[in-house]
Amino acid sequence: MRACTPARAGYFVAAPASTTEKPCSPGTFSGKSGSASCSSCPAGYMCPSSAMSNPQQCSPGRYSTGGVTECLRCPAGTFNSIHRATGCCECVAGWFNDQPGNTNCQR
């Protein structure tokens, strides 16, 4: 008699007596084996493909609020200069930027 096999990281098995594992959908992930469900990709990260086990952090100039397949670029007039950002900051009076995805503002 064979033992049951846990679902791999990036996959899940939701029901008892399952015969196969299923991949986590884009926008979700499973960071450990033996998961019964997938978790929403956290804010500041993206999960661009199926079967993700490690969310990818947003790079400076981009952000996410969670559950996304792609980090969004900060709109023109805003910026962020950190990894894993969950939003963007507005350029203060006297400063600007005219392109999306900026990491700073200029005079």
PDB file of C-alpha atoms in Angstrom:
ATOM      1  CA  MET A   1       0.000   0.000   0.000  1.00  0.00           C
ATOM      2  CA  ARG A   2       1.378   3.427  -0.988  1.00  0.00           C
ATOM      3  CA  ALA A   3       1.204   6.482   1.195  1.00  0.00           C
ATOM      4  CA  CYS A   4      -0.434   9.711   0.043  1.00  0.00           C
ATOM      5  CA  THR A   5       1.813  12.359  -1.467  1.00  0.00           C
ATOM      6  CA  PRO A   6       1.564  16.001  -0.344  1.00  0.00           C
ATOM      7  CA  ALA A   7       0.874  18.663  -2.958  1.00  0.00           C
ATOM      8  CA  ARG A   8       4.072  20.444  -4.026  1.00  0.00           C
ATOM      9  CA  ALA A   9       4.688  24.101  -3.208  1.00  0.00           C
ATOM     10  CA  GLY A  10       2.788  26.137  -5.817  1.00  0.00           C
ATOM     11  CA  TYR A  11       0.045  23.500  -5.950  1.00  0.00           C
ATOM     12  CA  PHE A  12      -2.892  22.499  -3.731  1.00  0.00           C
ATOM     13  CA  VAL A  13      -5.319  19.648  -3.069  1.00  0.00           C
ATOM     14  CA  ALA A  14      -8.678  20.939  -1.820  1.00  0.00           C
ATOM     15  CA  ALA A  15     -10.722  17.741  -1.406  1.00  0.00           C
ATOM     16  CA  PRO A  16     -10.134  14.469   0.399  1.00  0.00           C
ATOM     17  CA  ALA A  17      -9.504  11.379  -1.746  1.00  0.00           C
ATOM     18  CA  SER A  18      -8.041  13.508  -4.576  1.00  0.00           C
ATOM     19  CA  THR A  19      -5.979  11.815  -7.227  1.00  0.00           C
ATOM     20  CA  THR A  20      -4.120  14.887  -8.513  1.00  0.00           C
ATOM     21  CA  GLU A  21      -2.787  18.213  -7.323  1.00  0.00           C
ATOM     22  CA  LYS A  22      -3.845  21.482  -8.996  1.00  0.00           C
ATOM     23  CA  PRO A  23      -1.596  24.487  -9.676  1.00  0.00           C
ATOM     24  CA  CYS A  24      -2.263  27.771  -7.914  1.00  0.00           C
ATOM     25  CA  SER A  25      -3.814  30.292 -10.314  1.00  0.00           C
ATOM     26  CA  PRO A  26      -1.956  33.437 -11.400  1.00  0.00           C
ATOM     27  CA  GLY A  27      -2.331  36.056  -8.651  1.00  0.00           C
ATOM     28  CA  THR A  28      -2.063  33.361  -5.955  1.00  0.00           C
ATOM     29  CA  PHE A  29       0.675  31.186  -4.476  1.00  0.00           C
ATOM     30  CA  SER A  30       1.390  28.326  -2.084  1.00  0.00           C
ATOM     31  CA  GLY A  31       4.721  28.564  -0.311  1.00  0.00           C
ATOM     32  CA  LYS A  32       4.759  25.108   1.241  1.00  0.00           C
ATOM     33  CA  SER A  33       3.963  21.546   0.343  1.00  0.00           C
ATOM     34  CA  GLY A  34       0.749  19.918   1.518  1.00  0.00           C
ATOM     35  CA  SER A  35      -1.482  22.976   1.011  1.00  0.00           C
ATOM     36  CA  ALA A  36      -5.256  22.622   0.812  1.00  0.00           C
ATOM     37  CA  SER A  37      -5.613  26.054  -0.840  1.00  0.00           C
ATOM     38  CA  CYS A  38      -3.602  28.892  -2.361  1.00  0.00           C
ATOM     39  CA  SER A  39      -3.168  32.345  -0.834  1.00  0.00           C
ATOM     40  CA  SER A  40      -3.633  35.673  -2.558  1.00  0.00           C
ATOM     41  CA  CYS A  41      -0.333  37.234  -3.598  1.00  0.00           C
ATOM     42  CA  PRO A  42       0.522  39.764  -0.846  1.00  0.00           C
ATOM     43  CA  ALA A  43       0.621  43.538  -1.317  1.00  0.00           C
ATOM     44  CA  GLY A  44       3.980  44.702  -2.678  1.00  0.00           C
ATOM     45  CA  TYR A  45       4.391  41.466  -4.652  1.00  0.00           C
ATOM     46  CA  MET A  46       3.139  39.867  -7.869  1.00  0.00           C
ATOM     47  CA  CYS A  47       2.369  36.286  -8.848  1.00  0.00           C
ATOM     48  CA  PRO A  48       2.510  36.391 -12.661  1.00  0.00           C
ATOM     49  CA  SER A  49       2.085  32.712 -13.504  1.00  0.00           C
ATOM     50  CA  SER A  50       0.409  29.556 -12.281  1.00  0.00           C
ATOM     51  CA  ALA A  51       2.078  27.228  -9.759  1.00  0.00           C
ATOM     52  CA  MET A  52       3.894  30.078  -7.961  1.00  0.00           C
ATOM     53  CA  SER A  53       5.605  29.110  -4.716  1.00  0.00           C
ATOM     54  CA  ASN A  54       7.484  32.389  -4.150  1.00  0.00           C
ATOM     55  CA  PRO A  55       5.822  35.735  -4.946  1.00  0.00           C
ATOM     56  CA  GLN A  56       8.055  38.210  -6.807  1.00  0.00           C
ATOM     57  CA  GLN A  57       8.595  41.597  -5.169  1.00  0.00           C
ATOM     58  CA  CYS A  58       7.644  44.804  -6.965  1.00  0.00           C
ATOM     59  CA  SER A  59      10.651  46.847  -8.049  1.00  0.00           C
ATOM     60  CA  PRO A  60      11.088  50.577  -7.305  1.00  0.00           C
ATOM     61  CA  GLY A  61       8.713  52.682  -9.399  1.00  0.00           C
ATOM     62  CA  ARG A  62       6.073  49.925  -9.222  1.00  0.00           C
ATOM     63  CA  TYR A  63       3.552  48.800  -6.593  1.00  0.00           C
ATOM     64  CA  SER A  64       0.748  46.351  -5.885  1.00  0.00           C
ATOM     65  CA  THR A  65      -2.142  46.124  -3.466  1.00  0.00           C
ATOM     66  CA  GLY A  66      -2.121  42.310  -3.564  1.00  0.00           C
ATOM     67  CA  GLY A  67      -3.651  39.473  -5.568  1.00  0.00           C
ATOM     68  CA  VAL A  68      -2.089  40.666  -8.821  1.00  0.00           C
ATOM     69  CA  THR A  69      -0.212  39.109 -11.725  1.00  0.00           C
ATOM     70  CA  GLU A  70       1.762  42.272 -12.475  1.00  0.00           C
ATOM     71  CA  CYS A  71       3.000  45.212 -10.407  1.00  0.00           C
ATOM     72  CA  LEU A  72       1.601  48.538 -11.596  1.00  0.00           C
ATOM     73  CA  ARG A  73       3.789  51.481 -12.545  1.00  0.00           C
ATOM     74  CA  CYS A  74       3.431  54.565 -10.351  1.00  0.00           C
ATOM     75  CA  PRO A  75       1.432  57.146 -12.337  1.00  0.00           C
ATOM     76  CA  ALA A  76       3.133  60.288 -13.645  1.00  0.00           C
ATOM     77  CA  GLY A  77       3.340  62.848 -10.824  1.00  0.00           C
ATOM     78  CA  THR A  78       4.013  60.105  -8.265  1.00  0.00           C
ATOM     79  CA  PHE A  79       6.966  57.896  -7.337  1.00  0.00           C
ATOM     80  CA  ASN A  80       8.358  55.278  -4.995  1.00  0.00           C
ATOM     81  CA  SER A  81      11.973  54.275  -4.464  1.00  0.00           C
ATOM     82  CA  ILE A  82      11.566  51.015  -2.560  1.00  0.00           C
ATOM     83  CA  HIS A  83      11.059  47.334  -3.310  1.00  0.00           C
ATOM     84  CA  ARG A  84       7.737  45.766  -2.230  1.00  0.00           C
ATOM     85  CA  ALA A  85       5.827  49.084  -2.361  1.00  0.00           C
ATOM     86  CA  THR A  86       2.071  49.029  -1.767  1.00  0.00           C
ATOM     87  CA  GLY A  87       1.498  52.518  -3.197  1.00  0.00           C
ATOM     88  CA  CYS A  88       3.185  55.634  -4.567  1.00  0.00           C
ATOM     89  CA  CYS A  89       3.936  59.074  -3.117  1.00  0.00           C
ATOM     90  CA  GLU A  90       2.948  62.331  -4.789  1.00  0.00           C
ATOM     91  CA  CYS A  91       5.635  64.744  -5.946  1.00  0.00           C
ATOM     92  CA  VAL A  92       5.572  67.789  -3.651  1.00  0.00           C
ATOM     93  CA  ALA A  93       4.961  71.355  -4.888  1.00  0.00           C
ATOM     94  CA  GLY A  94       7.898  72.553  -6.973  1.00  0.00           C
ATOM     95  CA  TRP A  95       8.805  69.021  -8.082  1.00  0.00           C
ATOM     96  CA  PHE A  96       7.412  66.835 -10.886  1.00  0.00           C
ATOM     97  CA  ASN A  97       7.826  63.813 -13.117  1.00  0.00           C
ATOM     98  CA  ASP A  98       6.016  63.333 -16.395  1.00  0.00           C
ATOM     99  CA  GLN A  99       6.374  59.581 -16.964  1.00  0.00           C
ATOM    100  CA  PRO A 100       4.886  56.594 -15.142  1.00  0.00           C
ATOM    101  CA  GLY A 101       7.151  54.230 -13.178  1.00  0.00           C
ATOM    102  CA  ASN A 102       9.418  56.874 -11.625  1.00  0.00           C
ATOM    103  CA  THR A 103      11.596  56.347  -8.569  1.00  0.00           C
ATOM    104  CA  ASN A 104      11.917  60.079  -7.796  1.00  0.00           C
ATOM    105  CA  CYS A 105      10.713  63.565  -8.746  1.00  0.00           C
ATOM    106  CA  GLN A 106      12.723  66.373 -10.294  1.00  0.00           C
ATOM    107  CA  ARG A 107      12.664  70.186 -10.070  1.00  0.00           C
TER     108      ARG A 107
END
